[in-house]
Short mmCIF file of C-alpha atoms and ligand atoms in Angstrom, two decimals:
data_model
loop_
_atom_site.label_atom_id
_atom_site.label_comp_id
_atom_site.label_asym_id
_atom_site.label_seq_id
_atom_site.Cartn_x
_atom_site.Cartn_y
_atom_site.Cartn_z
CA UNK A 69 -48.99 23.03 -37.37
CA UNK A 70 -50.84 21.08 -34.93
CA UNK A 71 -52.01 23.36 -31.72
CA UNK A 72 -49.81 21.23 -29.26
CA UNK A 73 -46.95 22.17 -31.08
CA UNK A 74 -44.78 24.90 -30.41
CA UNK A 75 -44.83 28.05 -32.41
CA UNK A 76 -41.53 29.10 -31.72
CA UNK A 77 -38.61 29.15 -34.11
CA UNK A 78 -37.42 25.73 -35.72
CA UNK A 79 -33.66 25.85 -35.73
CA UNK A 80 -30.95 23.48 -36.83
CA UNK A 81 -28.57 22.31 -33.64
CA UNK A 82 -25.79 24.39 -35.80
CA UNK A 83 -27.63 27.48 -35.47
CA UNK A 84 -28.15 27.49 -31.48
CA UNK A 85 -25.50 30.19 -31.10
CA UNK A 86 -27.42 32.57 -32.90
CA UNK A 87 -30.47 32.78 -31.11
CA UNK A 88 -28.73 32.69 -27.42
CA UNK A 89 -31.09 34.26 -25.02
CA UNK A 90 -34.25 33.20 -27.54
CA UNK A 91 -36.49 30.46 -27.03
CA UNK A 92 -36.55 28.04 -29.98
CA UNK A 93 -37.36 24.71 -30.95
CA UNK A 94 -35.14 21.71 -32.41
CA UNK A 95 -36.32 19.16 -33.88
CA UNK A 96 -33.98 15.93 -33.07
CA UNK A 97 -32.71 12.47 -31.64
CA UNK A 98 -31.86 11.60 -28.41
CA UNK A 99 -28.58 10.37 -28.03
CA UNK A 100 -28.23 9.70 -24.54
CA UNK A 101 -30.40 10.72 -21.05
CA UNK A 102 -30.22 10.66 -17.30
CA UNK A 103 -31.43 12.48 -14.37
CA UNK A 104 -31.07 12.93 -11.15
CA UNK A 105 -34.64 13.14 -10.35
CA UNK A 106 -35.06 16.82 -10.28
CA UNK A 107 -33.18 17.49 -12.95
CA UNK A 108 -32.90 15.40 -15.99
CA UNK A 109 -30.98 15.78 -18.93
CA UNK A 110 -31.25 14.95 -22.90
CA UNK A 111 -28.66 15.10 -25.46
CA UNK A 112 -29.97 15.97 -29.22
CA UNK A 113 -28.68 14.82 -32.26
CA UNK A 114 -29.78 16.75 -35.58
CA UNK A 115 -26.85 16.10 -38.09
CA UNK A 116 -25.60 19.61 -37.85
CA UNK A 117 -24.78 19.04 -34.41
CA UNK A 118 -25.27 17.93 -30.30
CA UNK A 119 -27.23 19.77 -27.81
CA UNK A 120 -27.67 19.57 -24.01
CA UNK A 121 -31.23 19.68 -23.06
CA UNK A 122 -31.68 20.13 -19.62
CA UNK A 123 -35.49 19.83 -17.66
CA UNK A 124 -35.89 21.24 -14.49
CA UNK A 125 -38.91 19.01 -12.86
CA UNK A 126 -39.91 21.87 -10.87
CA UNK A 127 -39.94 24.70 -13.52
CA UNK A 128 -41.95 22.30 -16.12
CA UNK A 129 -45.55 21.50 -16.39
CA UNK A 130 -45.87 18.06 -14.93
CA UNK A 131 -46.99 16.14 -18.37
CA UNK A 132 -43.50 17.81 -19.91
CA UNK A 133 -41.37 16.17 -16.69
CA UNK A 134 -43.14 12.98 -17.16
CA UNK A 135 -43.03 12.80 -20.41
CA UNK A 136 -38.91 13.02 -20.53
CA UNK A 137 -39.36 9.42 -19.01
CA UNK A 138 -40.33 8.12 -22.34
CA UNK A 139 -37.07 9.16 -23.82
CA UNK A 140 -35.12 6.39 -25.26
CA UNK A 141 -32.18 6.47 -27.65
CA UNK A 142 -32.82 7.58 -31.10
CA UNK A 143 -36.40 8.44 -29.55
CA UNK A 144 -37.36 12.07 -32.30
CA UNK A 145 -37.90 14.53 -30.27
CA UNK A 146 -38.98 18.63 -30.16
CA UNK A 147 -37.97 20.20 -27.82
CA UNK A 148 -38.57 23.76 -27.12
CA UNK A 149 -36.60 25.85 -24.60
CA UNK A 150 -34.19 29.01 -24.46
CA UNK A 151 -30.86 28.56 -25.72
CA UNK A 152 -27.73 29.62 -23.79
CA UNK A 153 -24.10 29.14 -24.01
CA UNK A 154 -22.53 26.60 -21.70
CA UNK A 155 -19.50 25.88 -22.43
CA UNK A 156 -19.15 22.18 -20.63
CA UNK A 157 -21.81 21.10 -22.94
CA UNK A 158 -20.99 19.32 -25.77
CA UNK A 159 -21.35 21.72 -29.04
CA UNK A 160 -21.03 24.58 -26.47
CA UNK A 161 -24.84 25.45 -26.40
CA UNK A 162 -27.41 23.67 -24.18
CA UNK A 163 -31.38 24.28 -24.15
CA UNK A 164 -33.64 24.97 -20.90
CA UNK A 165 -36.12 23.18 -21.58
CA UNK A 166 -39.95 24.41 -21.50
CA UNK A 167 -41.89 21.68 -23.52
CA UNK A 168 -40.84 18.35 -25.04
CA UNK A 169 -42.85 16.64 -27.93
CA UNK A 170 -42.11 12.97 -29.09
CA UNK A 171 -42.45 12.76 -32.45
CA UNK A 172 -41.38 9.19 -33.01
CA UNK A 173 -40.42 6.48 -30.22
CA UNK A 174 -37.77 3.45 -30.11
CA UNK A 175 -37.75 0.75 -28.57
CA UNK A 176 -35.39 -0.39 -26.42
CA UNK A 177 -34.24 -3.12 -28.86
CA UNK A 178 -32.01 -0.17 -30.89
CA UNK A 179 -29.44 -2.43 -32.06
CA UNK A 180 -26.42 0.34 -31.85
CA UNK A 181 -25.33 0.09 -28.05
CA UNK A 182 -22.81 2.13 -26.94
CA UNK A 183 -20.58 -1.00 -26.98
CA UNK A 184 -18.25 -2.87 -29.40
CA UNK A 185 -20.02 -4.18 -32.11
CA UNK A 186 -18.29 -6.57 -34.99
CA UNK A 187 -17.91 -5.12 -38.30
CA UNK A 188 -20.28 -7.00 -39.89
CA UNK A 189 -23.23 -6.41 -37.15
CA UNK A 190 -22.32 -2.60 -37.95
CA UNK A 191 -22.72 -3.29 -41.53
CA UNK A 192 -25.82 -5.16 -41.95
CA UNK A 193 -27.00 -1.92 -39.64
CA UNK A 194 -25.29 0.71 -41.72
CA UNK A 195 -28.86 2.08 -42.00
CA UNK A 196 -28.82 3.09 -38.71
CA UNK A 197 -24.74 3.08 -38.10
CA UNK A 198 -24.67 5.90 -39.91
CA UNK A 199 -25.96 8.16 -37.52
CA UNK A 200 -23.02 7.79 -34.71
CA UNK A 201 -20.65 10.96 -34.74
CA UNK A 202 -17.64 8.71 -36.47
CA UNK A 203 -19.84 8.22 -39.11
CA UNK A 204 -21.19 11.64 -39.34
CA UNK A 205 -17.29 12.75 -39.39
CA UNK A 206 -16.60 10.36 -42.45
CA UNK A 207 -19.30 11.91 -44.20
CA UNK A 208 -18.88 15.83 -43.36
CA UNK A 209 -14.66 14.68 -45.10
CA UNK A 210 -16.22 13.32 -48.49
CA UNK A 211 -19.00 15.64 -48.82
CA UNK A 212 -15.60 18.09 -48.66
CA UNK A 213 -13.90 16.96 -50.80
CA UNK A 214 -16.11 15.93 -53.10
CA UNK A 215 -17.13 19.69 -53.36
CA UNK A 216 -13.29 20.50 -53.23
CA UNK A 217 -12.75 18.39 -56.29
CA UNK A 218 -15.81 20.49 -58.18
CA UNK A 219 -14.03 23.82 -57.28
CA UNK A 220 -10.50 22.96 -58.13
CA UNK A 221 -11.64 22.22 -62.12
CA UNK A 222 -13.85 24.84 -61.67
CA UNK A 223 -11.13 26.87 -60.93
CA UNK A 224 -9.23 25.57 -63.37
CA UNK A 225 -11.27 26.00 -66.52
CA UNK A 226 -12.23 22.13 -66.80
CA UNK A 227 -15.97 21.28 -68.82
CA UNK A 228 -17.06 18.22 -66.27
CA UNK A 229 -18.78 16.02 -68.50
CA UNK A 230 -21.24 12.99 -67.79
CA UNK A 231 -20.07 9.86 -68.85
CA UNK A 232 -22.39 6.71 -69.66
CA UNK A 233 -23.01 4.03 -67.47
CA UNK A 234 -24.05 1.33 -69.26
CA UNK A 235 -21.34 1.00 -72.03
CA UNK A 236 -20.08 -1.56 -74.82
CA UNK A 237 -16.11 -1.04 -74.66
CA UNK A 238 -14.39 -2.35 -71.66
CA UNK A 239 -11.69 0.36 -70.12
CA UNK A 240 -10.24 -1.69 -67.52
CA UNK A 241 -9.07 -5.37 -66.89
CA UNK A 242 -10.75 -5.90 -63.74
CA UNK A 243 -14.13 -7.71 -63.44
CA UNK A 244 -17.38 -6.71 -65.35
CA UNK A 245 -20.77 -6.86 -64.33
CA UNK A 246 -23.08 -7.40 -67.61
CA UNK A 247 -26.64 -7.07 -67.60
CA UNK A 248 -28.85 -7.49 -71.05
CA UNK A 249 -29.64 -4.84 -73.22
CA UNK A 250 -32.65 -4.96 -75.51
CA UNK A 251 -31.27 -6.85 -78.61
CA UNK A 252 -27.73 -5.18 -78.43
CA UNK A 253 -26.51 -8.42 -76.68
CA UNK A 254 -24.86 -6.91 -73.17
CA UNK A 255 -24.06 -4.10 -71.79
CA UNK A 256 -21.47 -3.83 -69.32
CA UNK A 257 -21.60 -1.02 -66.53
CA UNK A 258 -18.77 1.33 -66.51
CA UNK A 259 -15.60 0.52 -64.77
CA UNK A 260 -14.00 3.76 -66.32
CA UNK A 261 -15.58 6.71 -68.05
CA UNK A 262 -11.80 7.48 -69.80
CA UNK A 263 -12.43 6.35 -73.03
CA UNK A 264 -15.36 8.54 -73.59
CA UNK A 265 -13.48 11.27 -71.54
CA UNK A 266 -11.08 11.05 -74.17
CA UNK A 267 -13.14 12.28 -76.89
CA UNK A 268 -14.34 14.82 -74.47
CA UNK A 269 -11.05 16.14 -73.93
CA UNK A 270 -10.78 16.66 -78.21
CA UNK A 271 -13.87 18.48 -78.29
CA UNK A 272 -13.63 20.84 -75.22
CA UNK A 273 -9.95 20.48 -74.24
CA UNK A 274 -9.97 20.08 -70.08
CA UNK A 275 -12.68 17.76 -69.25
CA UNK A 276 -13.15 15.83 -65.97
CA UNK A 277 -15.53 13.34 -65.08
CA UNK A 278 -16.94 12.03 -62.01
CA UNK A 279 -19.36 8.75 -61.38
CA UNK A 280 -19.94 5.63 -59.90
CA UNK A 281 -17.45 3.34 -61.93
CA UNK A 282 -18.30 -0.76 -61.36
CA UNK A 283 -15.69 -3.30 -61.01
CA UNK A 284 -16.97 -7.34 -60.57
CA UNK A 285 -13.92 -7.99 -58.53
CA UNK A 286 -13.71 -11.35 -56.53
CA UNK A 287 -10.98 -9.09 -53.87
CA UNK A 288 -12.19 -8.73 -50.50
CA UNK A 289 -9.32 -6.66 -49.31
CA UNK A 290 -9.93 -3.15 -47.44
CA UNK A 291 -9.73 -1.62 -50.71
CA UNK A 292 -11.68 -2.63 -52.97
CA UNK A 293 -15.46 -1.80 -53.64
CA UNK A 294 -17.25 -3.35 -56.29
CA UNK A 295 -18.79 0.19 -56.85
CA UNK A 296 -17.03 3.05 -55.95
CA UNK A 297 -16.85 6.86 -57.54
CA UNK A 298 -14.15 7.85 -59.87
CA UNK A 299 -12.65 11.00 -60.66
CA UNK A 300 -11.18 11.37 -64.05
CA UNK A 301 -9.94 14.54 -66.14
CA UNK A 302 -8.49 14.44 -69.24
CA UNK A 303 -6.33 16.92 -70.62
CA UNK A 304 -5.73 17.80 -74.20
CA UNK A 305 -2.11 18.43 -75.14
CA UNK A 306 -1.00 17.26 -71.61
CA UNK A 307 1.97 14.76 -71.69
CA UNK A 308 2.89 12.44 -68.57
CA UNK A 309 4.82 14.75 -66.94
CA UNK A 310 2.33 17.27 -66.95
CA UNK A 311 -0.52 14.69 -66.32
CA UNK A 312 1.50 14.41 -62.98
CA UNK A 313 1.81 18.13 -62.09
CA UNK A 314 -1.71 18.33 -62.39
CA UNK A 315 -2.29 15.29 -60.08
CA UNK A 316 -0.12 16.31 -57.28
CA UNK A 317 -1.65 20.08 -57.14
CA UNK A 318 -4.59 18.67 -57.34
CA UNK A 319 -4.35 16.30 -54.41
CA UNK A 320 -2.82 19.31 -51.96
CA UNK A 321 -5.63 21.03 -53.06
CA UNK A 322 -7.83 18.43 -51.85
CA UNK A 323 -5.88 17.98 -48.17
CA UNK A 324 -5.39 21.61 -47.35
CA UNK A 325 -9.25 22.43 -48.00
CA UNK A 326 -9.88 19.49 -45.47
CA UNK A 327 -7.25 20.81 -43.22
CA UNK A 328 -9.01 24.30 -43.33
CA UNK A 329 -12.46 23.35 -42.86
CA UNK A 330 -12.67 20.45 -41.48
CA UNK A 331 -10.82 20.53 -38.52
CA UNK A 332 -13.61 19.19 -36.18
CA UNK A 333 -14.37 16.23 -38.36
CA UNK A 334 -10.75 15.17 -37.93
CA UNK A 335 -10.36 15.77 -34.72
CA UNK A 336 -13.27 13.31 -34.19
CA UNK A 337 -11.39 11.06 -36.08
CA UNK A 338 -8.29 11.09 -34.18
CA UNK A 339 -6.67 11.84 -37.38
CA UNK A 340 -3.11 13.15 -36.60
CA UNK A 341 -3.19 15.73 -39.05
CA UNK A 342 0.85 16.58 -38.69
CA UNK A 343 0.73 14.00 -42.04
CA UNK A 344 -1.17 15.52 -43.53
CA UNK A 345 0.19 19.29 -43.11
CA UNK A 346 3.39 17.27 -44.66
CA UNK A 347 2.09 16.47 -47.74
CA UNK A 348 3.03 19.51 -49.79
CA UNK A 349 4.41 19.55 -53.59
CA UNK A 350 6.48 18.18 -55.28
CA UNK A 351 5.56 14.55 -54.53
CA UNK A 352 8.33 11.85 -54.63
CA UNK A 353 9.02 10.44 -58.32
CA UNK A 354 10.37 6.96 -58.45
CA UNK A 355 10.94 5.01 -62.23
CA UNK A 356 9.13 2.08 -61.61
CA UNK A 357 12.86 0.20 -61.78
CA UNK A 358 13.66 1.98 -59.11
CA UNK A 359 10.77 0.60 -57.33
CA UNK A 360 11.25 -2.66 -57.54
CA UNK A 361 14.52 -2.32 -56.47
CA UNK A 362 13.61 -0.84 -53.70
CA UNK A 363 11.14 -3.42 -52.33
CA UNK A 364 13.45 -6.58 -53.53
CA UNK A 365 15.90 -4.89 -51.11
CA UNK A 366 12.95 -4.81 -48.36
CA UNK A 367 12.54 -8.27 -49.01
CA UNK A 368 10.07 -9.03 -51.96
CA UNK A 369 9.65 -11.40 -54.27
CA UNK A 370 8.17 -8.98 -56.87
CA UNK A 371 10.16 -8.81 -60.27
CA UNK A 372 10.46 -6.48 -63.17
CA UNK A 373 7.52 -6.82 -65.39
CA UNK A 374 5.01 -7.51 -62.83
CA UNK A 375 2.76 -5.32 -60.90
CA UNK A 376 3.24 -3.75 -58.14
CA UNK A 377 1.16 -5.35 -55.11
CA UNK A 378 -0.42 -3.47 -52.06
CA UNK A 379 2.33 -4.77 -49.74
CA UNK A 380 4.87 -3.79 -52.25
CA UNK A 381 3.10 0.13 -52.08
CA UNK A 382 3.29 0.36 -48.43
CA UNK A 383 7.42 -0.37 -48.89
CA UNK A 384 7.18 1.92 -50.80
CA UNK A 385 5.96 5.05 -49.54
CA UNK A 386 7.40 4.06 -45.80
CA UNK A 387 10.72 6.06 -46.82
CA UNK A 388 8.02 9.27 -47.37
CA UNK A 389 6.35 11.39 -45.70
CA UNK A 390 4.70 12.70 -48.77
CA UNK A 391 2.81 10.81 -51.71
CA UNK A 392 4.93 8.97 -54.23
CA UNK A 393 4.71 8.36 -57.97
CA UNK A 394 5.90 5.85 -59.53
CA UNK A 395 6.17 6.19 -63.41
CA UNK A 396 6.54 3.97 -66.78
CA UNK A 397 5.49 0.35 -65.42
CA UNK A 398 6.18 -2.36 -68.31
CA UNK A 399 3.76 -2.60 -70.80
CA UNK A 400 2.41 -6.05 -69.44
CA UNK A 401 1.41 -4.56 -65.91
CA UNK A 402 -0.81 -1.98 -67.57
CA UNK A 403 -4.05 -1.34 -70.24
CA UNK A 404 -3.80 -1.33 -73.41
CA UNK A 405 -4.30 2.32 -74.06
CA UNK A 406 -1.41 3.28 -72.44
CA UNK A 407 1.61 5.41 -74.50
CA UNK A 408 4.61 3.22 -75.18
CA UNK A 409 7.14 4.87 -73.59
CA UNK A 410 9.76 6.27 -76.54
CA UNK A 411 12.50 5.64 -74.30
CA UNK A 412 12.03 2.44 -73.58
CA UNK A 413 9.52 0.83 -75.39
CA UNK A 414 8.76 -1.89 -72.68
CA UNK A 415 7.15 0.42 -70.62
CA UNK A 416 4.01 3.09 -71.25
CA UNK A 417 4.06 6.46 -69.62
CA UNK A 418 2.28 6.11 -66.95
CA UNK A 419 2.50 6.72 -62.86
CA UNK A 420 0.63 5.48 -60.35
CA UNK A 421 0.11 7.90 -56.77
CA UNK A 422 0.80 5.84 -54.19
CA UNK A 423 -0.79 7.55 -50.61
CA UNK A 424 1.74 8.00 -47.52
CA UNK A 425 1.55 5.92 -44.30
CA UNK A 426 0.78 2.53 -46.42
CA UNK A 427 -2.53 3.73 -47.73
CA UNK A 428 -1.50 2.97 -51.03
CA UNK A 429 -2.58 3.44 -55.05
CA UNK A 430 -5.24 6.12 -55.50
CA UNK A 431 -4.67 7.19 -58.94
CA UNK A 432 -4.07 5.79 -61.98
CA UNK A 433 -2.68 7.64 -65.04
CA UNK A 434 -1.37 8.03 -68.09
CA UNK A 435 -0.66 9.22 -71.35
CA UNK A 436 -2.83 7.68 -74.27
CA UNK A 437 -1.79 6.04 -77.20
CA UNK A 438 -2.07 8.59 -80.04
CA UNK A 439 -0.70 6.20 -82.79
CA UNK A 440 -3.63 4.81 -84.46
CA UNK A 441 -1.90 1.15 -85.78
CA UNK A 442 0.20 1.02 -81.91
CA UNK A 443 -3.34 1.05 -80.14
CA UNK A 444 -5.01 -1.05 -82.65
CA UNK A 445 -2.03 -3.52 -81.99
CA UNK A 446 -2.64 -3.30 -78.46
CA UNK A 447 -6.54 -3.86 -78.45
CA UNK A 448 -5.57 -7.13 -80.67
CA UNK A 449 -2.95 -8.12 -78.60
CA UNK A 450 -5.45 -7.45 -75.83
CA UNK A 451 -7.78 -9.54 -77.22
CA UNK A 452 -10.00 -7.36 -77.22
CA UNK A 453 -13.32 -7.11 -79.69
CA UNK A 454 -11.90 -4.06 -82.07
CA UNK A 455 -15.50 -3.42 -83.48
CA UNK A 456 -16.54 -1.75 -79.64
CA UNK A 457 -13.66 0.46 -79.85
CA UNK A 458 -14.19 2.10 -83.64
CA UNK A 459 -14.99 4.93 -82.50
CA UNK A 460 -12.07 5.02 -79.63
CA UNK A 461 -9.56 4.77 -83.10
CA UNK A 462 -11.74 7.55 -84.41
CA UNK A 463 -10.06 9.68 -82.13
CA UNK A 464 -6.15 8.54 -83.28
CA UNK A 465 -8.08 8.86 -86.82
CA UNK A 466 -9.14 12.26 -87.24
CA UNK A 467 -6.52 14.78 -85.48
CA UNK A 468 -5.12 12.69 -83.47
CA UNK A 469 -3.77 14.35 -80.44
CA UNK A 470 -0.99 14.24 -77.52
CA UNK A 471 -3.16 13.78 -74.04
CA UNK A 472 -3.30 12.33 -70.53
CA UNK A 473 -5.03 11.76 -68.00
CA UNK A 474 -6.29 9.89 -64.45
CA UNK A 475 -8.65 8.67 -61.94
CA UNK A 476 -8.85 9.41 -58.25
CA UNK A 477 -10.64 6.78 -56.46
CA UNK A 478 -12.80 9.08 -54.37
CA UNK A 479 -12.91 5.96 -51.48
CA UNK A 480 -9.54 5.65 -51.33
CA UNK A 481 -8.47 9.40 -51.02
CA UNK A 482 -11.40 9.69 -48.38
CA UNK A 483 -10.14 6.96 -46.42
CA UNK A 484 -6.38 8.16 -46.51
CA UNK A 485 -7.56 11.82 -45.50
CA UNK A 486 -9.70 10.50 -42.71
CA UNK A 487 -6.99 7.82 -41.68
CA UNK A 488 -9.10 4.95 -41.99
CA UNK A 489 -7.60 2.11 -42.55
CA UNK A 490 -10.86 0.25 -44.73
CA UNK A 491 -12.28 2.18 -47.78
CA UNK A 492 -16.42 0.17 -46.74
CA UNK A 493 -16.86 3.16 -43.70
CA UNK A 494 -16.18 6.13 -46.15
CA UNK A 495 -19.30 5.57 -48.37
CA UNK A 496 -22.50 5.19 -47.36
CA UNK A 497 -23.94 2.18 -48.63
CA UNK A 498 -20.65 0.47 -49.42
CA UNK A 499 -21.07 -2.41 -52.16
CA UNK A 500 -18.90 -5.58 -51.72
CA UNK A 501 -18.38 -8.97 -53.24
CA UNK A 502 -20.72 -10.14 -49.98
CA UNK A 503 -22.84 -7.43 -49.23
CA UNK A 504 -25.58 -5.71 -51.43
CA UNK A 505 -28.04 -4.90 -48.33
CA UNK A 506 -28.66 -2.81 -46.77
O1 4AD B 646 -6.00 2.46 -61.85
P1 4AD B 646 -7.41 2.41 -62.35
O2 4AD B 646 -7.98 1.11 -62.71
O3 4AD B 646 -7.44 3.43 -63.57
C1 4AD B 646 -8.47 3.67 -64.41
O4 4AD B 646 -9.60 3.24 -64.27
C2 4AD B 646 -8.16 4.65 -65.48
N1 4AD B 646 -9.16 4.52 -66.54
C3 4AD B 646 -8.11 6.04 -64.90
C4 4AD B 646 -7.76 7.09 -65.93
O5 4AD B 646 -6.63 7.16 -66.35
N2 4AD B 646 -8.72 7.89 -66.31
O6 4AD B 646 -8.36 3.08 -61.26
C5 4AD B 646 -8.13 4.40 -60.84
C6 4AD B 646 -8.31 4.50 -59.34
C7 4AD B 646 -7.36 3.65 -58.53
O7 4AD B 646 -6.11 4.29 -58.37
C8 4AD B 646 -8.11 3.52 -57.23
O8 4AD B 646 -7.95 4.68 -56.43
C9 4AD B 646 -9.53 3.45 -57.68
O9 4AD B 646 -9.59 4.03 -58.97
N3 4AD B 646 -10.01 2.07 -57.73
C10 4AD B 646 -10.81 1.50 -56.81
N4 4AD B 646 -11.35 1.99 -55.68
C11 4AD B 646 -12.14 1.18 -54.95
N5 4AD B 646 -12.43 -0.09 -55.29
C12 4AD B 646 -11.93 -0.62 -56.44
N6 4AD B 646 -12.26 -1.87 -56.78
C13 4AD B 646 -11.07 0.18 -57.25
N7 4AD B 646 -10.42 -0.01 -58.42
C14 4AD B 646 -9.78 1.15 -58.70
MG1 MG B 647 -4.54 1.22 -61.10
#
């Protein structure tokens, strides 16, 4: 340590109420300042929390008074001073200050302003966006849940395993981004890690998976990332109906740890948590006929066969308080790996969770085919190239097996917890069709 700087205590903004009455030193930004020319005050941001800093000009050496001066938003600070409770300040603790160090200046040119900026100003600065307390809020949710979602399989007696990246069978029908491998021809990153989750879930049983999934889709609507993370267990011996048990405990899992520890962070939000308290099991279960009867008697234009669209969801759900499946969509609407449904064999067994207050799809699932010569039909049909998905058959080949599974769009969920009504602010780097920096 240099000599200038203080030899007290480093603490973390969070840990100021456990050193009231001790003098300590916190290492942060400024977030705002003013003064009153004896007295002059600096709010601290560390990430863990806010902190009043309050100089007194004539209780600090004259270089210390001077210095605060300097102090400019998102100047790094560290500031050393006893730590009391004061319960007007923000975070409840402020600091008397005895000595300020700048560690880092900034100029005056610090593009956030306390101010409305457009979305896409905010975005080409979501470097530096990302430390306002909204932001902060969004991140304290998914780092929640994200944890929340390791627990529950955890908990459950789920094997997570670690699905590739760069793969040679295509899961999905959406968009694929290809890059060139060696002298393989391409390789196409992952827009699902199901298929190989699949033969997980024959060798260990409950597996989940969770990654970035990639998906070169030309939509630019609020919910759609070109990468996002996916969620997906598979469940040997699981048929649809308990594919959807296991989604909706899953997802009140998910809200009520939010609820119970992240109160603050949703209170920052605004986020009128009475909606979420509602959502409680069991979740709605519509037959996807049903469904489209529903919205053709709100108005749409939507007919059997196709599938469903986002403004279609939000009729959906607007009866609900509570999330809503809707189960067996024609075979058409879905992927080829899909069960046919045995009771009507122009559907699959599958559901889709549609989020309450129009936040729409944010799982997919299904059962899989187990009949080896129905899902080699399907890839054909498909048009798929069979020779990727050998060893997919392999499965239906040797022992073949009743299972199902999903995917929880972690943005999605995020942004439906947090009430936000676009998934971009709920990662941190979001990737788009029209933005790849910062
Ligand atoms: O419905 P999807 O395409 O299902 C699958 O990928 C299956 N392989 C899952 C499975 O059964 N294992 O995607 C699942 C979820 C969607 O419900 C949505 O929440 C999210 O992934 N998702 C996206 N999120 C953000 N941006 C996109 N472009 C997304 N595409 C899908
Ligand atoms: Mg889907």
């Amino acid at each position: 340590m240099s000599p200038e700087m203080p030899s007290d205590r480093f603490v973390r903004i969070a840990e100021l109420s456990a050193h009231a009455g001790q003098s300590v030193t916190v290492r942060a930004w400024v977030t705002h300042v003013r003064s009153s020319g004896k007295i002059a005050f600096a709010v601290l941001r560390d990430g863990t929390g806010v902190c009043q800093t309050v100089f007194v000009k004539n209780q600090l050496a004259p270089e210390v008074w001077e210095r605060f001066a300097e102090l400019t938003t998102e100047t790094s600070v560290a500031v050393t001073g006893g730590a009391r409770a004061e319960q007007r300040a923000p975070g409840g603790f402020e600091m008397g200050v005895t000595d300020l160090q700048i560690i880092g200046t900034s100029p005056a040119d610090y593009p956030i302003q306390p101010k409305e900026h457009g979305i896409d100003f905010l975005l080409d600065n979501r470097h530096l966006w990302l430390r306002s307390p909204k932001q902060r809020a969004i991140a304290v949710i998914r780092s929640e849940i994200e944890q929340a979602i390791h627990d529950f399989f955890y908990e459950h007696g789920f094997l997570r395993v670690d699905t590739p990246i760069l793969t040679a069978a295509i899961g999905e029908r959406s968009g694929l981004f290809a890059t060139e491998y060696f002298d393989l021809g391409n390789a196409y990153l992952a827009q699902t890690g199901q298929l190989y989750g699949e033969a997980a879930a024959a060798a260990f049983g409950k597996i989940y998976t969770f990654g970035p999934t990639f998906r070169a889709e030309k939509s630019k609507t609020r919910r759609h990332l070109t990468e996002f993370w996916m969620i997906e267990p598979e469940v040997a011996w699981n048929d649809s109906a308990a594919n959807m048990r296991l989604q909706e405990d899953f997802l009140t899992y998910l809200v009520q740890r939010v609820l119970e520890r992240r109160g603050a962070e949703l209170a920052e939000l605004e986020r009128d948590i009475t909606k979420l308290e509602s959502v409680t099991v069991p979740f709605v279960r519509l037959d996807y006929g049903e469904a489209v009867a529903i919205v053709q008697k709100k108005g749409s234009v939507t007919q059997w066969g196709e599938d469903l669209g986002a403004e279609d969801e939000a009729l959906i759900v607007a009866d609900y308080d509570r999330p809503v499946f809707v189960m067996n969509y024609p075979k058409g609407a879905k992927a080829f790996y899909m069960k046919e449904n045995p009771d009507d064999p122009r559907t699959v067994l599958c559901n889709d969770c549609l989020a309450p207050e129009g936040f729409g799809e944010i799982i997919g699932g299904s059962q899989r085919e187990d009949d080896y010569d129905k899902l080699l039909a399907r890839i054909h049909e498909e048009g798929l190239p069979v020779d990727a998905y050998d060893w997919y058959l392999d499965l239906r080949r040797y022992g073949t097996f009743t299972h199902a599974g999903f995917g929880l769009g972690l943005e999605r969920t995020v942004a439906w917890i947090c009430g936000l009504q676009h998934i971009r602010e709920v990662i941190a780097f979001p990737r788009m069709m029209h933005r790849l920096r910062p």
